Amino acid sequence: MKYFKGSFVFTIICLGLAAALGFNATGTVTGALSTVFICAILGVLEVSLSFDNAVVNATVLKDMDPLWQRRFLTWGILIAVFGMRLVFPLLIVGIAAHLDPISALDLAIKHPDQYAQILSGAHVGIMGFGGSFLALVGLKFFFDAEKDVHWISVIETQLAKFSKLEAIEIVIVLLALFGISKFLTTSEALTFIIAGIFGIITFIAVEAIGTLLDSEDASTTVAKAGLGAFLYLEVLDASFSFDGVIGAFALSTNLFVIALGLGIGAMFVRSLTVMLVELDTLSSYRFLEHGAFWAILALSGLMFVSVCKEVPEVVTGLIGAAFILLALYSSIRWNKKHPEQASQD
């Protein structure tokens, strides 16, 4: 429980703020309790749908020094809650409706239904960006010639061979963008492809920054490498959160209630990530990491599909959870069959 103390304190604060928002809006205790309930549900949904995010985060965080791990929990949660769950939707609405940030905030407060409609209208572009970025994250893991542990061997051994082809993952994502765009209207297709290209550019930029920082002299390598990994984790978290931010409007159109609810979930996901790292869970369960990256590819595919056909969030969450649970089960079976190797890991 020690890993989640901060998360529980954060939850109490957020629920208190939610109660204040509800009472201010309705003037009744019932309204306050209803808002608290919605906020809590959003937090639970965010955690249940983001376990694969925690596992993937742990693969990066385990190589960061303790200072940057703590910053991931402090600075990172500020970016996750106020950046991705509050500021980001305002920016999207501002761009889509040609509004300045203050006007977008005013719209969110005074006309939440209209605000939600505009944000939902940006669904195609958001999914194009997030889907492309996550696809590259997943493909990079499997297109690795040095990867010697395979979970679904018949597939993963073949994928590893593709690492010999330069930028093959980018080609695959571009082809996927082009293929999906054929099912969209001309304007939507253009938006989808441009957003997808920006997702690719963002991935390349984050990778480049990490490479540049890693190549610095030894005296500054640790700090700068930590910064590069931190930036990577924040963009990764953003990509994971896109569908959650939009889907949250099914429960509430209040921007601040959504930010508080999803923020609770984001905090627990971060605490879970730190727990996985400190308990060395990824080493103990050798296929857990593989399951998370398969879940990423599945999420990326569903984000692409969702621009043509509605995909319920529960489907997204269940598929991700299924990969994680199957990978965990396979890891436990492997540990039982190879106890000596498991103890060495």
CSV table of C-alpha atoms in Angstrom, one decimal, residues 69-329:
chain,number,residue,atom,x,y,z
A,69,GLN,CA,11.4,8.5,-11.2
A,70,ARG,CA,10.2,10.9,-8.4
A,71,ARG,CA,9.8,13.7,-11.0
A,72,PHE,CA,7.7,11.4,-13.1
A,73,LEU,CA,5.3,11.2,-10.1
A,74,THR,CA,5.4,14.9,-9.3
A,75,TRP,CA,6.0,16.9,-12.4
A,76,GLY,CA,4.4,14.2,-14.5
A,77,ILE,CA,1.1,14.2,-12.7
A,78,LEU,CA,0.9,18.0,-13.1
A,79,ILE,CA,1.4,17.6,-16.8
A,80,ALA,CA,-1.0,14.6,-17.0
A,81,VAL,CA,-3.9,16.3,-15.0
A,82,PHE,CA,-3.6,20.0,-16.0
A,83,GLY,CA,-1.8,19.5,-19.3
A,84,MET,CA,-3.5,16.5,-20.9
A,85,ARG,CA,-6.8,16.4,-19.1
A,86,LEU,CA,-7.5,20.2,-18.9
A,87,VAL,CA,-5.3,22.3,-21.2
A,88,PHE,CA,-5.1,19.9,-24.2
A,89,PRO,CA,-8.9,19.6,-24.7
A,90,LEU,CA,-9.1,23.5,-24.6
A,91,LEU,CA,-6.4,23.7,-27.2
A,92,ILE,CA,-8.2,21.2,-29.5
A,93,VAL,CA,-11.5,23.1,-29.1
A,94,GLY,CA,-9.7,26.4,-29.7
A,95,ILE,CA,-8.1,25.2,-32.9
A,96,ALA,CA,-11.3,23.5,-34.2
A,97,ALA,CA,-13.5,26.5,-33.4
A,98,HIS,CA,-10.9,29.2,-34.1
A,99,LEU,CA,-11.1,30.5,-30.5
A,100,ASP,CA,-8.4,31.9,-28.3
A,101,PRO,CA,-7.7,29.9,-25.0
A,102,ILE,CA,-9.8,32.3,-22.9
A,103,SER,CA,-12.8,32.0,-25.2
A,104,ALA,CA,-12.4,28.2,-25.3
A,105,LEU,CA,-12.4,28.1,-21.5
A,106,ASP,CA,-15.5,30.4,-21.4
A,107,LEU,CA,-17.2,28.0,-23.8
A,108,ALA,CA,-16.4,25.0,-21.7
A,109,ILE,CA,-17.8,26.7,-18.6
A,110,LYS,CA,-20.9,28.4,-20.0
A,111,HIS,CA,-21.8,26.0,-22.9
A,112,PRO,CA,-20.4,22.6,-21.9
A,113,ASP,CA,-22.6,20.7,-24.4
A,114,GLN,CA,-21.3,22.8,-27.3
A,115,TYR,CA,-17.8,22.4,-26.0
A,116,ALA,CA,-18.1,18.6,-25.9
A,117,GLN,CA,-19.6,18.5,-29.4
A,118,ILE,CA,-16.6,20.5,-30.8
A,119,LEU,CA,-14.1,18.3,-29.0
A,120,SER,CA,-15.9,15.1,-30.2
A,121,GLY,CA,-15.8,16.6,-33.7
A,122,ALA,CA,-12.0,16.6,-33.5
A,123,HIS,CA,-12.0,12.8,-33.0
A,124,VAL,CA,-10.6,11.9,-36.4
A,125,GLY,CA,-7.5,14.0,-36.0
A,126,ILE,CA,-6.9,13.0,-32.4
A,127,MET,CA,-7.1,9.3,-33.3
A,128,GLY,CA,-4.8,9.7,-36.3
A,129,PHE,CA,-2.1,11.3,-34.1
A,130,GLY,CA,-2.4,9.0,-31.2
A,131,GLY,CA,-2.8,5.8,-33.2
A,132,SER,CA,0.3,6.6,-35.3
A,133,PHE,CA,2.5,7.4,-32.3
A,134,LEU,CA,1.4,4.2,-30.4
A,135,ALA,CA,1.8,2.1,-33.5
A,136,LEU,CA,5.4,3.2,-33.8
A,137,VAL,CA,6.0,2.5,-30.1
A,138,GLY,CA,4.7,-1.0,-30.4
A,139,LEU,CA,6.4,-1.8,-33.7
A,140,LYS,CA,9.7,-0.6,-32.5
A,141,PHE,CA,9.6,-3.1,-29.6
A,142,PHE,CA,9.0,-6.0,-32.0
A,143,PHE,CA,11.2,-4.9,-34.8
A,144,ASP,CA,14.3,-5.5,-32.8
A,145,ALA,CA,17.0,-8.0,-33.9
A,146,GLU,CA,18.5,-8.1,-30.4
A,147,LYS,CA,15.3,-9.1,-28.8
A,148,ASP,CA,15.9,-12.7,-27.7
A,149,VAL,CA,12.8,-13.4,-25.5
A,150,HIS,CA,9.6,-14.0,-27.5
A,151,TRP,CA,6.1,-14.6,-26.1
A,152,ILE,CA,4.2,-15.4,-29.3
A,153,SER,CA,7.2,-16.9,-30.9
A,154,VAL,CA,5.7,-17.8,-34.3
A,155,ILE,CA,5.0,-14.1,-34.9
A,156,GLU,CA,7.6,-12.3,-32.8
A,157,THR,CA,10.6,-14.1,-34.3
A,158,GLN,CA,9.4,-13.1,-37.8
A,159,LEU,CA,8.8,-9.5,-36.8
A,160,ALA,CA,12.3,-9.3,-35.3
A,161,LYS,CA,13.7,-10.1,-38.8
A,162,PHE,CA,12.1,-7.0,-40.2
A,163,SER,CA,14.4,-4.8,-38.1
A,164,LYS,CA,16.9,-5.2,-41.0
A,165,LEU,CA,14.7,-3.0,-43.2
A,166,GLU,CA,15.3,0.7,-42.4
A,167,ALA,CA,12.3,2.6,-41.2
A,168,ILE,CA,9.9,-0.3,-42.0
A,169,GLU,CA,7.7,0.6,-39.1
A,170,ILE,CA,7.1,4.1,-40.5
A,171,VAL,CA,6.2,2.6,-43.9
A,172,ILE,CA,3.7,0.3,-42.2
A,173,VAL,CA,2.0,3.2,-40.3
A,174,LEU,CA,1.9,5.3,-43.5
A,175,LEU,CA,0.2,2.5,-45.4
A,176,ALA,CA,-2.3,2.0,-42.5
A,177,LEU,CA,-3.1,5.7,-42.6
A,178,PHE,CA,-3.6,5.6,-46.3
A,179,GLY,CA,-5.8,2.5,-46.1
A,180,ILE,CA,-8.1,3.9,-43.4
A,181,SER,CA,-8.4,7.2,-45.2
A,182,LYS,CA,-10.1,5.5,-48.1
A,183,PHE,CA,-13.1,4.9,-45.8
A,184,LEU,CA,-13.4,8.6,-44.9
A,185,THR,CA,-14.7,11.7,-46.6
A,186,THR,CA,-12.2,13.8,-48.4
A,187,SER,CA,-11.9,16.4,-45.6
A,188,GLU,CA,-11.8,13.8,-42.9
A,189,ALA,CA,-9.2,11.8,-44.8
A,190,LEU,CA,-6.9,14.8,-45.1
A,191,THR,CA,-7.3,15.6,-41.4
A,192,PHE,CA,-6.6,12.0,-40.5
A,193,ILE,CA,-3.5,11.7,-42.7
A,194,ILE,CA,-2.0,15.0,-41.6
A,195,ALA,CA,-2.6,14.2,-37.9
A,196,GLY,CA,-1.1,10.8,-38.4
A,197,ILE,CA,2.0,12.3,-40.0
A,198,PHE,CA,2.4,14.7,-37.1
A,199,GLY,CA,2.2,11.6,-34.8
A,200,ILE,CA,5.0,10.0,-36.8
A,201,ILE,CA,7.0,13.3,-36.6
A,202,THR,CA,6.5,13.5,-32.8
A,203,PHE,CA,7.7,9.9,-32.4
A,204,ILE,CA,10.8,10.6,-34.5
A,205,ALA,CA,11.5,13.9,-32.6
A,206,VAL,CA,11.2,12.3,-29.2
A,207,GLU,CA,13.5,9.5,-30.2
A,208,ALA,CA,16.0,12.0,-31.7
A,209,ILE,CA,16.0,14.0,-28.5
A,210,GLY,CA,16.6,10.9,-26.4
A,211,THR,CA,19.5,9.9,-28.7
A,212,LEU,CA,21.1,13.4,-28.6
A,213,LEU,CA,20.8,13.5,-24.8
A,214,ASP,CA,22.3,10.0,-24.4
A,215,SER,CA,25.3,11.0,-26.5
A,216,GLU,CA,26.4,13.8,-24.3
A,217,ASP,CA,29.5,13.6,-22.0
A,218,ALA,CA,29.3,11.4,-19.0
A,219,SER,CA,29.1,14.3,-16.5
A,220,THR,CA,25.6,15.2,-17.7
A,221,THR,CA,24.4,12.0,-19.3
A,222,VAL,CA,22.3,10.8,-16.3
A,223,ALA,CA,20.3,14.0,-16.0
A,224,LYS,CA,19.8,14.5,-19.7
A,225,ALA,CA,19.0,10.9,-20.3
A,226,GLY,CA,16.4,11.2,-17.6
A,227,LEU,CA,15.0,14.2,-19.3
A,228,GLY,CA,14.7,12.4,-22.6
A,229,ALA,CA,13.0,9.4,-21.0
A,230,PHE,CA,10.7,11.8,-19.1
A,231,LEU,CA,9.6,13.5,-22.4
A,232,TYR,CA,9.0,10.1,-24.0
A,233,LEU,CA,6.8,9.0,-21.1
A,234,GLU,CA,4.8,12.1,-21.2
A,235,VAL,CA,4.0,11.8,-24.9
A,236,LEU,CA,3.2,8.2,-24.4
A,237,ASP,CA,0.8,9.0,-21.6
A,238,ALA,CA,-0.8,11.6,-23.8
A,239,SER,CA,-1.4,9.1,-26.6
A,240,PHE,CA,-2.9,6.7,-24.2
A,241,SER,CA,-5.2,9.3,-22.7
A,242,PHE,CA,-6.7,10.6,-26.0
A,243,ASP,CA,-9.7,8.2,-26.2
A,244,GLY,CA,-10.3,8.5,-22.4
A,245,VAL,CA,-10.5,12.3,-22.6
A,246,ILE,CA,-13.1,12.1,-25.4
A,247,GLY,CA,-15.0,9.2,-23.9
A,248,ALA,CA,-15.3,10.9,-20.5
A,249,PHE,CA,-17.9,13.3,-22.0
A,250,ALA,CA,-20.4,10.4,-22.0
A,251,LEU,CA,-20.5,10.8,-18.2
A,252,SER,CA,-20.0,14.5,-17.8
A,253,THR,CA,-19.6,17.6,-19.9
A,254,ASN,CA,-17.9,19.5,-17.1
A,255,LEU,CA,-14.3,20.1,-18.1
A,256,PHE,CA,-13.1,20.3,-14.5
A,257,VAL,CA,-14.9,17.2,-13.3
A,258,ILE,CA,-13.4,15.2,-16.1
A,259,ALA,CA,-9.9,16.6,-15.4
A,260,LEU,CA,-10.3,15.6,-11.7
A,261,GLY,CA,-11.7,12.1,-12.4
A,262,LEU,CA,-9.1,11.2,-15.1
A,263,GLY,CA,-6.4,12.8,-12.9
A,264,ILE,CA,-7.2,10.4,-10.1
A,265,GLY,CA,-6.8,7.5,-12.6
A,266,ALA,CA,-3.5,9.0,-14.0
A,267,MET,CA,-2.1,9.3,-10.4
A,268,PHE,CA,-2.9,5.6,-9.6
A,269,VAL,CA,-1.4,4.5,-13.0
A,270,ARG,CA,1.8,6.4,-12.1
A,271,SER,CA,1.9,4.8,-8.6
A,272,LEU,CA,1.4,1.4,-10.2
A,273,THR,CA,4.2,2.1,-12.6
A,274,VAL,CA,6.6,2.9,-9.7
A,275,MET,CA,5.5,-0.3,-7.9
A,276,LEU,CA,6.2,-2.4,-10.9
A,277,VAL,CA,9.7,-0.9,-11.2
A,278,GLU,CA,10.7,-1.2,-7.5
A,279,LEU,CA,9.4,-4.7,-7.2
A,280,ASP,CA,11.2,-5.7,-10.4
A,281,THR,CA,8.0,-7.2,-11.7
A,282,LEU,CA,9.0,-7.1,-15.3
A,283,SER,CA,12.0,-9.3,-14.6
A,284,SER,CA,10.0,-11.7,-12.6
A,285,TYR,CA,7.3,-12.1,-15.3
A,286,ARG,CA,9.3,-12.3,-18.5
A,287,PHE,CA,6.3,-12.0,-20.9
A,288,LEU,CA,4.5,-9.1,-19.2
A,289,GLU,CA,6.3,-6.5,-21.2
A,290,HIS,CA,5.4,-8.3,-24.4
A,291,GLY,CA,1.7,-8.4,-23.5
A,292,ALA,CA,1.8,-4.6,-22.9
A,293,PHE,CA,3.3,-3.9,-26.3
A,294,TRP,CA,0.8,-6.2,-28.0
A,295,ALA,CA,-1.9,-4.2,-26.1
A,296,ILE,CA,-0.4,-1.0,-27.5
A,297,LEU,CA,-0.6,-2.3,-31.0
A,298,ALA,CA,-4.2,-3.4,-30.4
A,299,LEU,CA,-5.1,0.1,-29.0
A,300,SER,CA,-3.5,1.7,-32.0
A,301,GLY,CA,-5.5,-0.4,-34.4
A,302,LEU,CA,-8.7,0.3,-32.5
A,303,MET,CA,-8.0,4.1,-32.6
A,304,PHE,CA,-7.6,3.8,-36.4
A,305,VAL,CA,-10.8,1.8,-36.7
A,306,SER,CA,-12.7,4.2,-34.4
A,307,VAL,CA,-12.6,6.9,-37.1
A,308,CYS,CA,-14.8,4.7,-39.3
A,309,LYS,CA,-16.8,2.8,-36.7
A,310,GLU,CA,-17.6,3.5,-33.1
A,311,VAL,CA,-15.6,1.3,-30.7
A,312,PRO,CA,-16.8,1.2,-27.1
A,313,GLU,CA,-14.2,2.0,-24.5
A,314,VAL,CA,-15.0,-1.2,-22.7
A,315,VAL,CA,-13.8,-3.1,-25.8
A,316,THR,CA,-10.5,-1.2,-25.8
A,317,GLY,CA,-10.0,-1.8,-22.1
A,318,LEU,CA,-10.9,-5.5,-22.2
A,319,ILE,CA,-8.5,-6.2,-25.1
A,320,GLY,CA,-5.6,-4.5,-23.4
A,321,ALA,CA,-6.4,-6.3,-20.1
A,322,ALA,CA,-6.7,-9.6,-21.9
A,323,PHE,CA,-3.2,-9.3,-23.4
A,324,ILE,CA,-1.7,-8.4,-20.0
A,325,LEU,CA,-3.5,-11.2,-18.2
A,326,LEU,CA,-2.5,-13.8,-20.8
A,327,ALA,CA,1.1,-12.6,-20.7
A,328,LEU,CA,1.1,-12.8,-16.9
A,329,TYR,CA,-0.4,-16.4,-17.1
